[in-house]
XYZ file of N, CA and C in Angstrom:
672
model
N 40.797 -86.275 -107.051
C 41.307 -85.406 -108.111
C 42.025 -84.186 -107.541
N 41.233 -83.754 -106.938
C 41.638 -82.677 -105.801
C 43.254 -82.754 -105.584
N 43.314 -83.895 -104.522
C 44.988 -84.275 -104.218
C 45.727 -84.652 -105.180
N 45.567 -85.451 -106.265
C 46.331 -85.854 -107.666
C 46.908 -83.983 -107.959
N 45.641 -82.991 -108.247
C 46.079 -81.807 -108.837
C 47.122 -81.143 -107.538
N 46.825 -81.270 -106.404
C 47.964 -80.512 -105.131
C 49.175 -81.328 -105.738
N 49.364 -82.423 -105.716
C 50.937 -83.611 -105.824
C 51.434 -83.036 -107.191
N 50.534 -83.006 -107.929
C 51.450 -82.604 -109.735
C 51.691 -81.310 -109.382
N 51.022 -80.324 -108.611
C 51.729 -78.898 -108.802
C 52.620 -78.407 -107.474
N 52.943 -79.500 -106.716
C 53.948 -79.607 -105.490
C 54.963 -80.035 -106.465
N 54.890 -81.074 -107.501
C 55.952 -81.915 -108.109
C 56.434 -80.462 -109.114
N 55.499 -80.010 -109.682
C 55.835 -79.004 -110.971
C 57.018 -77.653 -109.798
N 55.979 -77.285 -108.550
C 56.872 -76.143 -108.323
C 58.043 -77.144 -107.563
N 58.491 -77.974 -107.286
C 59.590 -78.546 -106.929
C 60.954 -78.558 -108.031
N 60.241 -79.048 -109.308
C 61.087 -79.040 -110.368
C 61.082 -77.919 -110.961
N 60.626 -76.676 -110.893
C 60.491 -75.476 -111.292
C 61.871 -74.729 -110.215
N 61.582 -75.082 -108.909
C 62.460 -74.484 -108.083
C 63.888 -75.341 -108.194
N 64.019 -76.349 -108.593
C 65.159 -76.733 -108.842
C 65.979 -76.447 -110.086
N 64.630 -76.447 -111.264
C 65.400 -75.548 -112.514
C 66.023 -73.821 -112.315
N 65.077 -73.324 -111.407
C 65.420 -72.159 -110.977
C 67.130 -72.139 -110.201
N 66.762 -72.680 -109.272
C 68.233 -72.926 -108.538
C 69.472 -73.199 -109.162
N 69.202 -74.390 -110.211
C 70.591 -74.131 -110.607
C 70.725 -73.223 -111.873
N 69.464 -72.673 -112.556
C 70.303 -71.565 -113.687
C 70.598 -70.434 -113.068
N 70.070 -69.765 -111.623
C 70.865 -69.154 -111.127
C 72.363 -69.723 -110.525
N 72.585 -70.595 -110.181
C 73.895 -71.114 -109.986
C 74.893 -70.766 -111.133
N 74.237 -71.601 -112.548
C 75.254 -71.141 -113.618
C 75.436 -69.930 -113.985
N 74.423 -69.120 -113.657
C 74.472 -67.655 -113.870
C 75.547 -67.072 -112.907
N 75.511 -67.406 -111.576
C 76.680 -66.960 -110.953
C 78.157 -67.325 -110.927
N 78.057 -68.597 -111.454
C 79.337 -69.144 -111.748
C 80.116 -68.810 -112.977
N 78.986 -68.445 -114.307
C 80.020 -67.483 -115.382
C 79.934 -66.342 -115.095
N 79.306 -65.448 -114.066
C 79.539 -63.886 -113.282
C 80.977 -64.383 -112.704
N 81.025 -64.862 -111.574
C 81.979 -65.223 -111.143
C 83.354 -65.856 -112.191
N 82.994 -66.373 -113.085
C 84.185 -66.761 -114.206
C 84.685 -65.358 -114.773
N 83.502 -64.430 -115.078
C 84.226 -63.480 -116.092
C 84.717 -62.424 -114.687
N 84.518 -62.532 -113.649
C 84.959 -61.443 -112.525
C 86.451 -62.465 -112.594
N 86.812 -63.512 -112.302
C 88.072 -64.110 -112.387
C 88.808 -63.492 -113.353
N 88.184 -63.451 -114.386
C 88.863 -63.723 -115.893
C 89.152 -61.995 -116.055
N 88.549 -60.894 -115.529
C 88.998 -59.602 -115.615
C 89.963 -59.308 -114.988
N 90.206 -60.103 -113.206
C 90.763 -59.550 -112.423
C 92.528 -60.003 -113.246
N 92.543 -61.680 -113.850
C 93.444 -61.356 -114.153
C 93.949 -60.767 -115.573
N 93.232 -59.945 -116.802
C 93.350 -59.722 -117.173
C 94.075 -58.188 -116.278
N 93.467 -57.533 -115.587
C 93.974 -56.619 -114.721
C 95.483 -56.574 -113.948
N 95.872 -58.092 -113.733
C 97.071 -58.710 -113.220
C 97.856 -58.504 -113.805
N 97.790 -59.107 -115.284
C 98.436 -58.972 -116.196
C 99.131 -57.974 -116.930
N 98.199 -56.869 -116.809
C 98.316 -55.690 -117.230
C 99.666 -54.704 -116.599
N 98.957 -54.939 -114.929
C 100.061 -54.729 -114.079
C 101.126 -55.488 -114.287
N 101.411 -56.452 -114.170
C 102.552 -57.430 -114.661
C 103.441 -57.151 -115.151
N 102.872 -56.773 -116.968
C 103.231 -56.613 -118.011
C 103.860 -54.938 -117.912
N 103.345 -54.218 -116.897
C 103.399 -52.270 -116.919
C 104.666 -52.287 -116.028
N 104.625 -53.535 -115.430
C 105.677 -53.636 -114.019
C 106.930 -54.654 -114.975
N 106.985 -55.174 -115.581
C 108.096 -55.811 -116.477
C 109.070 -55.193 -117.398
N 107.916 -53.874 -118.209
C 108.351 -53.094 -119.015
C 108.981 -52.103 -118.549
N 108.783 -51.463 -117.328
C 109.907 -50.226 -116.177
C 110.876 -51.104 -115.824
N 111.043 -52.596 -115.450
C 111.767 -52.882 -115.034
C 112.796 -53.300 -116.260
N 112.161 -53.553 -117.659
C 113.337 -53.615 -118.442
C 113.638 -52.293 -119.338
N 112.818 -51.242 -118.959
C 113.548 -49.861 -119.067
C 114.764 -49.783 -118.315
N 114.530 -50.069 -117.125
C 115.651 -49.985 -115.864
C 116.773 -50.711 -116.043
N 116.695 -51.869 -116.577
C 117.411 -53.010 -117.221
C 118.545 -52.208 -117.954
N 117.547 -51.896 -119.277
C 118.279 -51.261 -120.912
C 119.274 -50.127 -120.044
N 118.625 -49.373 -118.811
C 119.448 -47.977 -118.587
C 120.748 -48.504 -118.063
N 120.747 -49.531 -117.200
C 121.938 -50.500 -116.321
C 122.874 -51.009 -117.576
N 122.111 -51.700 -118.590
C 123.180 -52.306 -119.140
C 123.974 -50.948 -120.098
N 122.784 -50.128 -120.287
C 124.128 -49.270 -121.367
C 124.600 -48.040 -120.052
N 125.230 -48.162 -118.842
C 125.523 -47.094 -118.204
C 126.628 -48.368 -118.231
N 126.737 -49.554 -118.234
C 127.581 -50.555 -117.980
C 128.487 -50.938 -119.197
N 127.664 -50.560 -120.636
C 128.397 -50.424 -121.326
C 129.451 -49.667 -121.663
N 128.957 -48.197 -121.825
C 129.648 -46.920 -121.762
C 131.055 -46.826 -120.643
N 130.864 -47.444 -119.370
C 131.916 -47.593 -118.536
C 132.878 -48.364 -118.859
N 132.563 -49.493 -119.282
C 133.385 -50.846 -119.871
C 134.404 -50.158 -121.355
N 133.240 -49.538 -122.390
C 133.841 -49.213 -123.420
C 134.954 -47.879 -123.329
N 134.767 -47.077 -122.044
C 135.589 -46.192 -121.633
C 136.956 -46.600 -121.148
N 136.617 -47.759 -120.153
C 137.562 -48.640 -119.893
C 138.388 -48.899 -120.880
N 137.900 -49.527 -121.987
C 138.572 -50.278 -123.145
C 139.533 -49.448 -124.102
N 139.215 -47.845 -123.862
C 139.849 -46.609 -124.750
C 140.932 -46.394 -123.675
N 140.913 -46.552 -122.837
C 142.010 -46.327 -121.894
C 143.422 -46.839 -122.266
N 143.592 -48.332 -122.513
C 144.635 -49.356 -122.679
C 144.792 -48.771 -124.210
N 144.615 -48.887 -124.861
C 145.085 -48.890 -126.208
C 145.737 -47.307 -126.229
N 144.759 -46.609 -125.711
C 145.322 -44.776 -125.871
C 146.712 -44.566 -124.879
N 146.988 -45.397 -123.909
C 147.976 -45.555 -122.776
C 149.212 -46.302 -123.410
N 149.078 -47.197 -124.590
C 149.741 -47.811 -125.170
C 150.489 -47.202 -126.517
N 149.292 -46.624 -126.543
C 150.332 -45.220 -127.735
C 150.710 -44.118 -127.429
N 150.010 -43.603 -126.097
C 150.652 -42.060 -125.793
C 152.096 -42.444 -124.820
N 152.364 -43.802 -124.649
C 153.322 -43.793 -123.864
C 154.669 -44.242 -124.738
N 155.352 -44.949 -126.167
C 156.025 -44.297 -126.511
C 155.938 -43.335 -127.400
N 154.746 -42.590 -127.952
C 155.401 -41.433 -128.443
C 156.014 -40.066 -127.836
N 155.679 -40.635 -126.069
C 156.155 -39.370 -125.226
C 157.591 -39.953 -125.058
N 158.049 -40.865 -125.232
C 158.971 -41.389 -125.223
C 160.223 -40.775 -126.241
N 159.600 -41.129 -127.355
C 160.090 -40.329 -128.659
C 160.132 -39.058 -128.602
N 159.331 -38.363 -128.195
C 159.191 -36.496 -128.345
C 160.410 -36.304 -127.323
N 160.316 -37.145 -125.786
C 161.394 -36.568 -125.150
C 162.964 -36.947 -125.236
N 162.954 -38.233 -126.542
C 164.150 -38.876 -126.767
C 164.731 -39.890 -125.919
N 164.057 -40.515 -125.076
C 164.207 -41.295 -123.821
C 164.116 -42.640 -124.346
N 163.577 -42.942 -125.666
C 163.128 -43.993 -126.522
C 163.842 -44.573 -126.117
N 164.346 -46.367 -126.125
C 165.364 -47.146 -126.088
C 165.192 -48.334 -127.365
N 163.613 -48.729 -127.835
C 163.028 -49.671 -128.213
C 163.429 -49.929 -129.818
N 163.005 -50.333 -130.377
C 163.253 -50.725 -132.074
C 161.842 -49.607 -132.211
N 162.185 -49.052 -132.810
C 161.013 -48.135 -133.719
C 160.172 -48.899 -134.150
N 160.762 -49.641 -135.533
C 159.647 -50.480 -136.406
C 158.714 -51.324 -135.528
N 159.446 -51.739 -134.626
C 158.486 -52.889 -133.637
C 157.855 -52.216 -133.136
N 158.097 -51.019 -132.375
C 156.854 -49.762 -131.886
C 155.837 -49.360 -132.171
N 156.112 -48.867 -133.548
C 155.750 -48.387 -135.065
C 154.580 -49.245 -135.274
N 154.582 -50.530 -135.303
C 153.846 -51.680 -135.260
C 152.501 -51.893 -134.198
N 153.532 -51.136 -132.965
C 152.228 -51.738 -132.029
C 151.159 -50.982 -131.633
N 152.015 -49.162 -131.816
C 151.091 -48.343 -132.161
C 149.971 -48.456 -133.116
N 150.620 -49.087 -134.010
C 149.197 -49.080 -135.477
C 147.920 -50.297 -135.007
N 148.940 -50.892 -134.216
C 147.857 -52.592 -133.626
C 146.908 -51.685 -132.837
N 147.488 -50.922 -131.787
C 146.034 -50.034 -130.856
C 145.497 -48.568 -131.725
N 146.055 -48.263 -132.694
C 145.395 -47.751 -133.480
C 143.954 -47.911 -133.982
N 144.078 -49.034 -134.754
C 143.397 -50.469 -135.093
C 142.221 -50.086 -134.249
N 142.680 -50.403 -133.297
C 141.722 -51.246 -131.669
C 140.738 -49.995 -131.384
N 141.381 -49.141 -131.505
C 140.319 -47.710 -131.115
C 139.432 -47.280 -132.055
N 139.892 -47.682 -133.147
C 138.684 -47.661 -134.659
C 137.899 -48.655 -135.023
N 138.259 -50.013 -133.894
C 137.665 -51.043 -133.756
C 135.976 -49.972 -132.465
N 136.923 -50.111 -131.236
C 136.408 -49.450 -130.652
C 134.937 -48.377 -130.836
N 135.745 -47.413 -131.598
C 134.247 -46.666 -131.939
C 133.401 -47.161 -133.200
N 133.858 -48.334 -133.705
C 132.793 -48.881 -134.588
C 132.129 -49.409 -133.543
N 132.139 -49.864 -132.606
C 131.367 -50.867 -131.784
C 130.272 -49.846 -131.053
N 130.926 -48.326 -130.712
C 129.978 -47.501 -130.332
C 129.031 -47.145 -131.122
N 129.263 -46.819 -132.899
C 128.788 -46.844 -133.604
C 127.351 -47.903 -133.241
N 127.842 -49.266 -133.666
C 127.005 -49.856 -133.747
C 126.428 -50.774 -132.468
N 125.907 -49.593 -131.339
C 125.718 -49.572 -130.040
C 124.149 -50.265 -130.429
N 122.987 -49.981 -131.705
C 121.689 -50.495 -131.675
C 122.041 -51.967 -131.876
N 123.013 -52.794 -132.246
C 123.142 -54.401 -132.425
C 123.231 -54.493 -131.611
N 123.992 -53.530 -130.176
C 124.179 -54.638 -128.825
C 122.956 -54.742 -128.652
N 121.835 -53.526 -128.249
C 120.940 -53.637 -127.974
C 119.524 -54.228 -127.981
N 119.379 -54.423 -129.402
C 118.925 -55.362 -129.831
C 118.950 -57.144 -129.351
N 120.200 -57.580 -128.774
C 120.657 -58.382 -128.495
C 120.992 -59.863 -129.888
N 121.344 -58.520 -130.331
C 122.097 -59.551 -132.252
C 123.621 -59.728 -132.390
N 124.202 -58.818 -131.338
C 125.639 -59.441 -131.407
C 126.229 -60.997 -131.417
N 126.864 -61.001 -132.889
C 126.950 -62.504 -132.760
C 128.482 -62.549 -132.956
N 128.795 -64.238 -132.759
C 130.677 -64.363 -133.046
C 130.750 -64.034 -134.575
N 132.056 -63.553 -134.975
C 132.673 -62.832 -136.411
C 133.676 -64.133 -136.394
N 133.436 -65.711 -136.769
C 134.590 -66.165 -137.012
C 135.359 -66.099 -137.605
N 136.778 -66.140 -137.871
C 136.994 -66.032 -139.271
C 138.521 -67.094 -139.254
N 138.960 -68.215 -139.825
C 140.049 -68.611 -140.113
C 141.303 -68.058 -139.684
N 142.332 -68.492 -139.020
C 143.607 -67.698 -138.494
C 144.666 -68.650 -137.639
N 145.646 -67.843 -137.421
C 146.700 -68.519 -136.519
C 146.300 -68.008 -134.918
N 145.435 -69.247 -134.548
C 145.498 -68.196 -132.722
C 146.413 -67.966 -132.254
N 147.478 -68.741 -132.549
C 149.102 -68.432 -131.321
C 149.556 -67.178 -131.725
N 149.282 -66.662 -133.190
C 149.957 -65.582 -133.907
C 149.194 -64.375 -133.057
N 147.739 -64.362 -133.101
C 147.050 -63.112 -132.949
C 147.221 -63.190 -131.566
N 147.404 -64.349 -130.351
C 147.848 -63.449 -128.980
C 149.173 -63.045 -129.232
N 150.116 -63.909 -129.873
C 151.596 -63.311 -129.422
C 151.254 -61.722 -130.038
N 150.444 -60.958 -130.881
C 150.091 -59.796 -131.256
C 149.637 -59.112 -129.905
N 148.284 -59.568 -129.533
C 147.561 -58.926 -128.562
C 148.616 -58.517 -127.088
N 149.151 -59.657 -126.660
C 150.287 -59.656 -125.366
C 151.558 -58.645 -125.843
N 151.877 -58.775 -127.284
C 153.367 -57.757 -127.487
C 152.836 -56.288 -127.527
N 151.559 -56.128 -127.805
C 151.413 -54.700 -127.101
C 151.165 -54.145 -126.017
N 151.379 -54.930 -124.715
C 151.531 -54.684 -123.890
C 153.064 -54.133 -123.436
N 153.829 -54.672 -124.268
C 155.577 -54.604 -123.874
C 156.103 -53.023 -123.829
N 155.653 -52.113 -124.458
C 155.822 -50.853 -123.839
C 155.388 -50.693 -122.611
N 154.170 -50.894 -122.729
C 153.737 -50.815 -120.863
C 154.391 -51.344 -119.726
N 154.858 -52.519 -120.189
C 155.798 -53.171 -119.351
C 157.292 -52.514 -118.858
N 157.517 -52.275 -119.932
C 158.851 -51.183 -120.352
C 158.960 -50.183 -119.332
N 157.818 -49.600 -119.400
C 157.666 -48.123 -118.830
C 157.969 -47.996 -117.296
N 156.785 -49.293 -116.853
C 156.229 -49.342 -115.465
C 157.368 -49.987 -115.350
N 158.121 -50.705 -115.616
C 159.664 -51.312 -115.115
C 158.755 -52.645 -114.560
N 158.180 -53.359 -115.099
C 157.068 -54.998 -114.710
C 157.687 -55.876 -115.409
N 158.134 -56.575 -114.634
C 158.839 -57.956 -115.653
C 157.652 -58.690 -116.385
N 157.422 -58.289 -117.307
C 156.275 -59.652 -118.320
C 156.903 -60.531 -118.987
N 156.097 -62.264 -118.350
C 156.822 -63.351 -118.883
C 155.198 -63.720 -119.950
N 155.623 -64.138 -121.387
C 154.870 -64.387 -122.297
C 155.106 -65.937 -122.450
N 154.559 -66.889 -122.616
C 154.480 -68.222 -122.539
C 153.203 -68.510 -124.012
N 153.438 -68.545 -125.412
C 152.513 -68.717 -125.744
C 153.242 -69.881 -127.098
N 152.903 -70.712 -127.079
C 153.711 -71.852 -128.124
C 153.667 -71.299 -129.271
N 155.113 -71.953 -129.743
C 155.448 -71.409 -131.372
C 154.577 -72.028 -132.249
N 154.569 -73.112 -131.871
C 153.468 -74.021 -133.182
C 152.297 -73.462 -133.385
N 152.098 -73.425 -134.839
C 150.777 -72.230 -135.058
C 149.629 -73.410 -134.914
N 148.600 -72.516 -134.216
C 147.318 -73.627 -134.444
C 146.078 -72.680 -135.550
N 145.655 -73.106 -136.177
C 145.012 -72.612 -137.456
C 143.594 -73.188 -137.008
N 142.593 -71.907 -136.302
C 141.470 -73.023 -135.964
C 140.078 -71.396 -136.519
N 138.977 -71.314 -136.387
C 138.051 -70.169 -136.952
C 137.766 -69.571 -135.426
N 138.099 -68.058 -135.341
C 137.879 -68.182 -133.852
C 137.523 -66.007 -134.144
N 137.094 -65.228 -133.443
C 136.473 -64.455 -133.410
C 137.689 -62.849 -132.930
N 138.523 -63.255 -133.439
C 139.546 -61.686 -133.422
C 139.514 -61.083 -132.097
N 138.512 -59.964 -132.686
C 138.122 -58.921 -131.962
C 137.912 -59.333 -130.380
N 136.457 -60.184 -130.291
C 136.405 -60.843 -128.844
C 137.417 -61.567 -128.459
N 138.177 -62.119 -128.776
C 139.619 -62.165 -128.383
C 140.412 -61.254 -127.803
N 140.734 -60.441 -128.681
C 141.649 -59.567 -128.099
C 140.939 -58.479 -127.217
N 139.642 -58.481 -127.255
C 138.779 -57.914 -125.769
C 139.070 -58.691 -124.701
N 138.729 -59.757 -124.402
C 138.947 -60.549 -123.504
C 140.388 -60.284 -122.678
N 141.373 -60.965 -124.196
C 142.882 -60.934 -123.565
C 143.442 -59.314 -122.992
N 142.875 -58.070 -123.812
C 143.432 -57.001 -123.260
C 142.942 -56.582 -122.344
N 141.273 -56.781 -122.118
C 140.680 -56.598 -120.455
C 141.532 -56.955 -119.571
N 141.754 -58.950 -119.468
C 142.340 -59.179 -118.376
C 144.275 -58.597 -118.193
N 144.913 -58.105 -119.264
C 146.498 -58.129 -118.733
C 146.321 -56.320 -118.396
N 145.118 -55.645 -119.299
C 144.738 -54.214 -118.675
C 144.837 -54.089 -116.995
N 144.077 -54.956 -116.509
C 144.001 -55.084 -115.651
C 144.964 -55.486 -114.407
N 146.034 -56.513 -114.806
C 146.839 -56.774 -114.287
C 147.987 -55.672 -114.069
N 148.126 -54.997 -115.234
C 149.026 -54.027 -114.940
C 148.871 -53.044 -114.424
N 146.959 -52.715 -114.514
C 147.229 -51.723 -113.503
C 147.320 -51.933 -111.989
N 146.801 -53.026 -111.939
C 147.021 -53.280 -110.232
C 148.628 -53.435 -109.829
N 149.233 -53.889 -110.100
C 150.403 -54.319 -109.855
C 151.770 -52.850 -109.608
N 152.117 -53.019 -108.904
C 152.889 -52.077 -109.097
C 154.149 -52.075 -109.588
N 155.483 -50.899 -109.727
C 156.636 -50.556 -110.512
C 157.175 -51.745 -110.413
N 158.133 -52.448 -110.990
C 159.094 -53.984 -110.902
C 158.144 -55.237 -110.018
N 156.743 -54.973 -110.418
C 155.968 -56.200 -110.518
C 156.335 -57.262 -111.416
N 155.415 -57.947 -111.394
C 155.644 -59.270 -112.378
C 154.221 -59.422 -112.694
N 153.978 -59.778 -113.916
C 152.743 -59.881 -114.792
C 153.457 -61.391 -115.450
N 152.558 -62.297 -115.550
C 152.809 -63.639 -116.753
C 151.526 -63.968 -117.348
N 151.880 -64.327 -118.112
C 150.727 -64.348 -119.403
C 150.897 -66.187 -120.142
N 150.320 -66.675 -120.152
C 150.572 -68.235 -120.696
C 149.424 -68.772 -121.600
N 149.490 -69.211 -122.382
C 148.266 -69.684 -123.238
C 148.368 -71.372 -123.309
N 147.531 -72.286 -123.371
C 147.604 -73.082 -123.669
C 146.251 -73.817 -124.682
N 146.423 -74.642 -125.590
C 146.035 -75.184 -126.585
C 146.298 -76.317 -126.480
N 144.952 -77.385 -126.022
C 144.297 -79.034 -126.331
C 143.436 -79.238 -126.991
N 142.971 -80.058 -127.352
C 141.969 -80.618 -127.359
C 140.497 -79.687 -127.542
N 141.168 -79.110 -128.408
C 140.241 -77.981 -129.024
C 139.797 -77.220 -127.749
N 140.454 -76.528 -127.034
C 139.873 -75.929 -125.866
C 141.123 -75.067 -125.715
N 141.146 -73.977 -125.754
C 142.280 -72.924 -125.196
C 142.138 -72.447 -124.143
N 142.981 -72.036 -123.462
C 143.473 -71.844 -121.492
C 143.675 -70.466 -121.743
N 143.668 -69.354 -120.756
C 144.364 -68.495 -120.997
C 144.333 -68.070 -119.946
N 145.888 -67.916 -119.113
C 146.022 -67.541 -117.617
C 147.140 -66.329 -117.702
N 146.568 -65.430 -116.579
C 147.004 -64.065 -116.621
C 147.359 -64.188 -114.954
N 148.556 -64.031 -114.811
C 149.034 -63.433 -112.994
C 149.475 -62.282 -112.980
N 149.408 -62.078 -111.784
C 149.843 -61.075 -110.896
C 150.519 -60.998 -109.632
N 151.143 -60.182 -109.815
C 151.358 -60.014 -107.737
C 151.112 -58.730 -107.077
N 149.546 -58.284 -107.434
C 149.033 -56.728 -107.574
C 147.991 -57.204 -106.346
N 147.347 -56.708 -105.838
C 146.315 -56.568 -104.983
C 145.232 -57.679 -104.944
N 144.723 -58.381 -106.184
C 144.047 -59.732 -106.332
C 142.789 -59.397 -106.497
N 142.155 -60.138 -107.048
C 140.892 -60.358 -107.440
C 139.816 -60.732 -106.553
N 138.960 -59.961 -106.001
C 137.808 -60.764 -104.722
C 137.453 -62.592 -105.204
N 137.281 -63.257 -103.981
C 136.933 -64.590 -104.610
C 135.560 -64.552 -105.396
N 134.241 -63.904 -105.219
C 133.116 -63.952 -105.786
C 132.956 -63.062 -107.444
């Protein structure tokens, strides 16, 4: 009896020490789960503290990038009207008025376009700027956008060749970003280029896909 009672309470503290063993195990393994589970809640935190400076830093880049661009953009249109009416004041004019008259009011336009867009600087930001399609003649609105360049051309003595087909194409296409696009890039061309340069301008229209190539023989564009 003696040994029967030693074997059952060798067997009891055996299975006692093995129940012991592993609920401390599970005990350390959800210690250890929730020490995981803080550290990366802690990660995260950082993460998230380190994402938000960096898209502070972001927001400050893109609107110091805006403001430059949109400064840019007041340049051409204000260069396009202060240059013939100095023309006119000093009588040096050579051009058709009415056609002048015209292209002044087109960058008129563009600069009241312009500070609406500053205006409504919280849509860029937001990131809600969307396309404004609207029904039109595209061949009509570049041969617009490119003929106000022709004072400039005038001035600087730059031969500009315009290449844009007579046949109207009637397709829904977005104005404004248009004529951003097109006056960025011939802005650009003219200013690089110097006095009795050559600037060409060509549009082309397939297959529902429009081309639009701008040269120079000004200083050039880096390849990257």
């Amino acid at each position: 009896l003696e040994l029967e009672k030693a074997a059952y309470f060798r067997r009891v503290m055996v299975i006692g020490g093995l129940a012991g063993f592993f609920l401390v195990a599970i005990l350390f393994l959800f210690w250890r789960q929730r020490q995981k589970i803080k550290e990366k809640e802690v990660e995260m935190a950082y993460q998230l503290e380190r994402t938000e400076k960096e898209s502070l830093k972001e927001l400050d880049r893109l609107k110091s990038n805006f403001f430059a661009n949109i400064s840019h953009e007041f340049r051409t249109p204000l260069t396009l009207l202060i240059s013939p009416l100095q023309e006119i004041r000093e009588g040096t004019f050579k051009g058709s008025l009415p056609k002048y008259a015209r292209i002044m009011e087109r960058n008129a336009r563009r600069l009241l376009q312009l500070v609406n867009q500053l205006l409504d600087l919280s849509r860029l930001e937001s990131g809600k700027m969307e396309l404004d399609l609207q029904p039109g003649d595209l061949m009509q609105a570049l041969r617009a956008i490119a003929g106000s360049f022709e004072s400039l051309a005038l001035i600087r003595q730059i031969s500009f060749l315009v290449e844009i087909p007579r046949q109207p194409v009637f397709v829904r296409f977005d104005r404004d970003k248009l004529e951003k696009i097109l006056a960025n890039l011939l802005s650009n061309a003219f200013k690089f280029t110097r006095e009795e340069g050559h600037v060409s301008f060509t549009a082309v229209y397939a297959e529902d896909r429009l081309e639009l190539e701008v040269r120079d023989d000004g200083i050039g564009i880096a390849e990257e």
